Amino acid sequence: MNKAFLVGVSQLGVKGTLGSSHNPQILKYFRDIGHEWVKDDETAWCAAYLNWCLQRAGLPHTGKLNARSFLKYGDETTKPILGDLAVLWRISPTSAYGHVGFYLAEQKNYIFLLGGNQSNSVTVSAFPKSQVLGYRTRQDWF
């Protein structure tokens, strides 16, 4: 099983805090991957969470805070398995905005991801397959 995915599962339930206080665990995601300048959990944190999981598992990571940076990570796959990465577009397919998470499963029109900053927490959420930009895998995850 993907070592980074197992780290990700250990974070289930971590939630952003509304208002002026901020969840120290989310700030740790940013700090540990080299973005200590981020001082709030309102900054988009899906990529920080994923980079942190990869780092904790002893794997290379992008170190970037944009989800689309993972489109160049590892190897492309068209048949994702549990723990592979899914990169999605947000706003529009050509915008700079995106989302990234660990692939869990799929149904006819949806994929299910374990990810950070999904409803402001680390959780499992469904996303339309039509928003998938790509799936990524690595041989050294296992």
Coordinates of N, CA and C in Angstrom, one line a residue:
M1 N 0.8 -1.2 0.0 CA 0.0 0.0 0.0 C 0.9 1.2 0.0
N2 N 0.4 2.3 -0.6 CA 1.1 3.6 -0.7 C 1.4 4.1 0.7
K3 N 2.7 4.3 1.0 CA 3.1 4.7 2.4 C 2.6 6.1 2.7
A4 N 2.5 7.0 1.7 CA 2.0 8.4 1.9 C 0.5 8.3 2.1
F5 N -0.2 7.4 1.5 CA -1.6 7.3 1.7 C -1.9 6.9 3.2
L6 N -1.1 6.0 3.7 CA -1.3 5.6 5.1 C -1.0 6.8 6.0
V7 N -0.1 7.6 5.7 CA 0.1 8.9 6.5 C -1.1 9.7 6.4
G8 N -1.6 9.8 5.2 CA -2.8 10.6 5.0 C -4.0 10.2 5.8
V9 N -4.2 8.9 5.8 CA -5.3 8.3 6.6 C -5.2 8.7 8.1
S10 N -4.0 8.7 8.6 CA -3.8 9.1 10.0 C -4.2 10.5 10.3
Q11 N -4.5 11.3 9.3 CA -4.9 12.7 9.5 C -6.4 12.9 9.4
L12 N -7.1 11.9 9.1 CA -8.6 12.0 8.9 C -9.2 12.7 10.1
G13 N -10.0 13.7 9.8 CA -10.7 14.5 10.9 C -10.0 15.8 11.2
V14 N -8.8 16.0 10.7 CA -8.1 17.3 11.0 C -9.0 18.4 10.3
K15 N -9.3 19.5 11.0 CA -10.2 20.5 10.4 C -9.6 21.9 10.6
G16 N -9.9 22.7 9.6 CA -9.6 24.1 9.7 C -10.5 24.8 10.7
T17 N -10.0 25.8 11.3 CA -10.7 26.6 12.3 C -11.2 27.9 11.7
L18 N -12.5 28.1 11.9 CA -13.1 29.4 11.4 C -12.7 30.5 12.4
G19 N -12.5 31.7 11.9 CA -12.2 32.8 12.8 C -10.7 33.1 12.9
S20 N -10.3 33.7 14.0 CA -8.9 34.2 14.1 C -8.0 33.1 14.7
S21 N -8.4 32.0 15.2 CA -7.5 30.9 15.6 C -7.4 30.0 14.4
H22 N -6.3 29.2 14.4 CA -5.9 28.4 13.3 C -5.4 27.0 13.8
N23 N -5.8 26.0 13.1 CA -5.4 24.6 13.6 C -3.9 24.5 13.4
P24 N -3.2 24.2 14.5 CA -1.8 24.0 14.5 C -1.3 22.9 13.6
Q25 N -2.1 21.9 13.4 CA -1.7 20.8 12.5 C -1.6 21.2 11.1
I26 N -2.6 22.0 10.7 CA -2.6 22.5 9.3 C -1.4 23.4 9.1
L27 N -1.1 24.3 10.1 CA 0.0 25.2 10.0 C 1.3 24.3 9.9
K28 N 1.3 23.2 10.6 CA 2.5 22.3 10.5 C 2.7 21.7 9.1
Y29 N 1.6 21.4 8.4 CA 1.7 21.0 7.0 C 2.5 22.0 6.2
F30 N 2.1 23.2 6.3 CA 2.8 24.3 5.6 C 4.3 24.4 6.1
R31 N 4.5 24.5 7.4 CA 5.8 24.7 7.9 C 6.8 23.6 7.5
D32 N 6.3 22.4 7.7 CA 7.2 21.2 7.5 C 7.7 21.1 6.0
I33 N 6.9 21.6 5.1 CA 7.3 21.5 3.7 C 7.9 22.8 3.2
G34 N 8.3 23.7 4.1 CA 9.0 24.9 3.7 C 8.2 26.2 3.5
H35 N 7.0 26.2 3.9 CA 6.2 27.4 3.7 C 5.7 28.0 5.1
E36 N 6.7 28.2 6.0 CA 6.4 28.7 7.3 C 5.8 30.1 7.3
W37 N 5.9 30.8 6.2 CA 5.3 32.1 6.1 C 3.7 32.0 6.1
V38 N 3.1 30.9 5.9 CA 1.7 30.7 5.9 C 1.3 30.7 7.4
K39 N 0.5 31.6 7.8 CA 0.1 31.7 9.3 C -1.3 31.5 9.5
D40 N -2.1 31.0 8.5 CA -3.5 30.7 8.8 C -4.0 29.5 8.0
D41 N -5.1 28.9 8.5 CA -5.6 27.7 7.8 C -6.7 28.1 6.8
E42 N -6.8 29.4 6.4 CA -7.7 29.8 5.4 C -7.0 29.7 4.0
T43 N -5.7 29.7 4.0 CA -4.9 29.5 2.8 C -5.2 28.1 2.3
A44 N -5.5 27.9 1.0 CA -5.8 26.6 0.4 C -4.7 25.6 0.8
W45 N -5.1 24.5 1.3 CA -4.1 23.6 1.9 C -4.1 22.1 1.4
C46 N -4.8 21.9 0.3 CA -4.8 20.5 -0.2 C -3.4 20.0 -0.6
A47 N -2.7 20.9 -1.3 CA -1.4 20.5 -1.8 C -0.4 20.5 -0.6
A48 N -0.5 21.3 0.4 CA 0.3 21.3 1.6 C 0.1 20.0 2.3
Y49 N -1.1 19.6 2.5 CA -1.4 18.3 3.1 C -0.8 17.1 2.3
L50 N -0.9 17.1 1.0 CA -0.4 16.0 0.2 C 1.1 16.0 0.2
N51 N 1.7 17.1 0.1 CA 3.2 17.2 0.2 C 3.7 16.7 1.5
W52 N 3.0 17.1 2.6 CA 3.4 16.7 4.0 C 3.3 15.2 4.1
C53 N 2.2 14.6 3.6 CA 2.1 13.1 3.6 C 3.2 12.4 2.9
L54 N 3.6 13.0 1.7 CA 4.7 12.4 1.0 C 6.0 12.5 1.7
Q55 N 6.2 13.7 2.3 CA 7.5 14.0 3.0 C 7.6 13.0 4.2
R56 N 6.5 12.9 5.0 CA 6.5 12.1 6.2 C 6.7 10.6 5.8
A57 N 6.3 10.2 4.6 CA 6.5 8.8 4.2 C 7.9 8.6 3.6
G58 N 8.8 9.7 3.6 CA 10.1 9.6 3.0 C 10.2 9.6 1.5
L59 N 9.2 10.2 0.9 CA 9.1 10.2 -0.6 C 9.3 11.6 -1.1
P60 N 9.7 11.8 -2.3 CA 9.9 13.1 -2.9 C 8.5 13.8 -2.9
H61 N 8.5 15.1 -3.0 CA 7.3 15.9 -3.1 C 7.5 17.1 -3.9
T62 N 6.5 17.8 -4.3 CA 6.7 19.0 -5.2 C 7.1 20.2 -4.3
G63 N 6.7 20.2 -3.1 CA 7.0 21.4 -2.2 C 6.1 22.6 -2.6
K64 N 5.3 22.5 -3.6 CA 4.5 23.6 -4.1 C 3.1 23.6 -3.5
L65 N 2.5 24.8 -3.4 CA 1.2 24.9 -2.8 C 0.1 24.8 -3.9
N66 N 0.4 24.7 -5.1 CA -0.7 24.6 -6.1 C -0.9 23.1 -6.5
A67 N -2.1 22.7 -6.5 CA -2.5 21.3 -6.7 C -2.0 20.9 -8.1
R68 N -2.1 21.7 -9.1 CA -1.7 21.3 -10.4 C -0.2 21.0 -10.6
S69 N 0.6 21.4 -9.6 CA 2.0 21.0 -9.6 C 2.2 19.5 -9.6
F70 N 1.2 18.8 -9.1 CA 1.3 17.3 -9.1 C 1.0 16.7 -10.4
L71 N 0.6 17.4 -11.4 CA 0.5 16.9 -12.8 C 1.8 16.4 -13.4
K72 N 2.9 16.9 -12.8 CA 4.2 16.5 -13.3 C 4.9 15.5 -12.3
Y73 N 4.2 15.1 -11.3 CA 4.7 14.2 -10.2 C 4.6 12.8 -10.6
G74 N 5.6 12.0 -10.4 CA 5.5 10.6 -10.6 C 5.2 10.2 -12.1
D75 N 4.5 9.2 -12.3 CA 4.1 8.7 -13.6 C 2.6 8.8 -13.9
E76 N 2.3 9.2 -15.1 CA 0.8 9.2 -15.4 C 0.3 7.8 -15.5
T77 N -1.0 7.6 -15.1 CA -1.7 6.4 -15.2 C -3.1 6.6 -15.6
T78 N -3.7 5.7 -16.4 CA -5.1 5.9 -16.7 C -5.9 4.9 -16.0
K79 N -5.3 4.0 -15.2 CA -6.0 3.1 -14.3 C -5.5 3.2 -12.9
P80 N -6.0 4.3 -12.2 CA -5.5 4.5 -10.8 C -5.9 3.4 -9.9
I81 N -5.1 3.2 -8.9 CA -5.4 2.2 -7.8 C -5.4 3.0 -6.5
L82 N -5.8 2.3 -5.5 CA -5.9 2.9 -4.1 C -4.6 3.6 -3.8
G83 N -4.7 4.9 -3.4 CA -3.5 5.6 -3.0 C -2.8 6.4 -4.1
D84 N -3.1 6.2 -5.4 CA -2.6 7.0 -6.4 C -3.1 8.5 -6.2
L85 N -2.6 9.4 -7.0 CA -3.0 10.8 -6.8 C -4.0 11.1 -8.0
A86 N -5.0 12.0 -7.7 CA -5.9 12.5 -8.7 C -5.8 14.0 -8.6
V87 N -5.6 14.6 -9.8 CA -5.5 16.1 -9.9 C -6.7 16.6 -10.6
L88 N -7.4 17.5 -10.0 CA -8.7 18.0 -10.6 C -8.6 19.5 -10.9
W89 N -9.4 19.9 -11.8 CA -9.5 21.4 -12.1 C -10.6 21.9 -11.2
R90 N -10.5 23.2 -10.9 CA -11.5 24.0 -10.2 C -11.7 25.3 -11.1
I91 N -12.9 25.8 -11.0 CA -13.3 27.0 -11.8 C -13.5 26.6 -13.2
S92 N -12.4 26.3 -13.9 CA -12.5 25.8 -15.3 C -11.2 25.0 -15.6
P93 N -11.3 24.1 -16.6 CA -10.2 23.3 -16.9 C -8.9 24.0 -17.3
T94 N -9.0 25.3 -17.7 CA -7.8 26.1 -18.1 C -7.4 27.1 -17.0
S95 N -8.1 27.1 -15.9 CA -7.7 28.0 -14.8 C -6.5 27.5 -14.1
A96 N -5.9 28.3 -13.3 CA -4.7 27.9 -12.5 C -5.1 27.1 -11.3
Y97 N -6.4 27.1 -11.0 CA -6.9 26.5 -9.7 C -7.2 25.0 -9.9
G98 N -6.9 24.3 -8.8 CA -7.1 22.8 -8.8 C -7.3 22.3 -7.5
H99 N -7.3 20.9 -7.4 CA -7.4 20.2 -6.2 C -6.7 18.9 -6.4
V100 N -6.1 18.4 -5.3 CA -5.4 17.1 -5.4 C -5.7 16.3 -4.2
G101 N -5.8 15.0 -4.4 CA -6.0 14.1 -3.3 C -5.6 12.6 -3.7
F102 N -5.7 11.8 -2.7 CA -5.5 10.3 -2.9 C -6.7 9.6 -3.4
Y103 N -6.5 8.9 -4.5 CA -7.6 8.2 -5.1 C -8.0 7.0 -4.2
L104 N -9.3 6.9 -4.0 CA -9.9 5.7 -3.2 C -10.6 4.8 -4.1
A105 N -11.6 5.3 -4.8 CA -12.5 4.4 -5.6 C -13.3 5.3 -6.6
E106 N -14.1 4.7 -7.4 CA -15.0 5.4 -8.3 C -16.3 4.7 -8.5
Q107 N -17.2 5.5 -9.0 CA -18.5 5.0 -9.4 C -18.7 5.5 -10.9
K108 N -19.8 5.4 -11.4 CA -20.1 5.8 -12.8 C -19.6 7.2 -13.1
N109 N -20.0 8.2 -12.4 CA -19.7 9.6 -12.7 C -18.8 10.3 -11.7
Y110 N -18.4 9.6 -10.6 CA -17.7 10.2 -9.5 C -16.4 9.4 -9.1
I111 N -15.4 10.1 -8.6 CA -14.3 9.5 -8.0 C -14.3 9.9 -6.5
F112 N -13.8 9.1 -5.7 CA -13.7 9.4 -4.2 C -12.3 9.6 -3.8
L113 N -12.0 10.7 -3.2 CA -10.6 11.1 -2.8 C -10.5 11.3 -1.3
L114 N -9.4 10.9 -0.7 CA -9.0 11.3 0.6 C -8.1 12.5 0.4
G115 N -8.5 13.6 1.0 CA -7.7 14.8 0.8 C -7.9 15.8 1.9
G116 N -7.0 16.8 1.8 CA -7.0 17.9 2.8 C -7.8 19.0 2.1
N117 N -8.4 19.9 3.0 CA -9.2 21.0 2.5 C -10.4 20.6 1.7
Q118 N -10.9 19.5 2.0 CA -12.2 19.1 1.4 C -13.3 19.4 2.5
S119 N -14.1 20.3 2.2 CA -15.0 20.9 3.2 C -14.3 21.3 4.5
N120 N -13.1 21.9 4.2 CA -12.2 22.5 5.3 C -11.7 21.4 6.3
S121 N -11.6 20.2 5.8 CA -11.0 19.1 6.7 C -10.4 18.0 5.8
V122 N -9.7 17.1 6.5 CA -9.1 15.9 5.9 C -10.3 14.9 6.0
T123 N -10.8 14.6 4.8 CA -12.0 13.7 4.7 C -12.0 13.0 3.4
V124 N -13.0 12.2 3.2 CA -13.2 11.5 1.9 C -14.4 12.2 1.3
S125 N -14.2 12.6 0.0 CA -15.3 13.4 -0.7 C -15.4 12.8 -2.1
A126 N -16.6 13.0 -2.7 CA -16.8 12.6 -4.1 C -16.6 13.8 -5.0
F127 N -16.1 13.6 -6.2 CA -15.8 14.6 -7.2 C -16.3 14.1 -8.5
P128 N -16.8 15.0 -9.4 CA -17.2 14.5 -10.7 C -15.9 14.1 -11.5
K129 N -16.1 12.9 -12.2 CA -15.0 12.4 -13.0 C -14.6 13.5 -14.1
S130 N -15.6 14.3 -14.5 CA -15.3 15.3 -15.6 C -14.3 16.3 -15.1
Q131 N -14.0 16.4 -13.9 CA -13.0 17.4 -13.4 C -11.6 16.8 -13.3
V132 N -11.4 15.6 -13.6 CA -10.1 15.0 -13.5 C -9.2 15.5 -14.6
L133 N -8.0 16.0 -14.2 CA -7.0 16.4 -15.2 C -6.0 15.3 -15.4
G134 N -5.8 14.4 -14.4 CA -4.9 13.3 -14.5 C -4.7 12.6 -13.2
Y135 N -4.2 11.3 -13.4 CA -3.9 10.5 -12.3 C -2.4 10.2 -12.3
R136 N -1.8 10.2 -11.1 CA -0.4 10.0 -11.0 C 0.0 8.8 -10.1
T137 N 1.0 8.1 -10.4 CA 1.4 7.0 -9.6 C 3.0 7.0 -9.4
R138 N 3.5 6.2 -8.5 CA 4.9 6.0 -8.4 C 5.2 4.6 -8.0
Q139 N 6.2 4.0 -8.5 CA 6.6 2.6 -8.2 C 7.1 2.5 -6.8
D140 N 7.8 3.5 -6.2 CA 8.4 3.4 -4.9 C 7.4 3.7 -3.8
W141 N 6.1 3.9 -4.1 CA 5.2 4.1 -3.0 C 4.9 2.9 -2.2
F142 N 5.2 1.7 -2.7 CA 4.8 0.5 -2.1 C 5.9 -0.2 -1.4

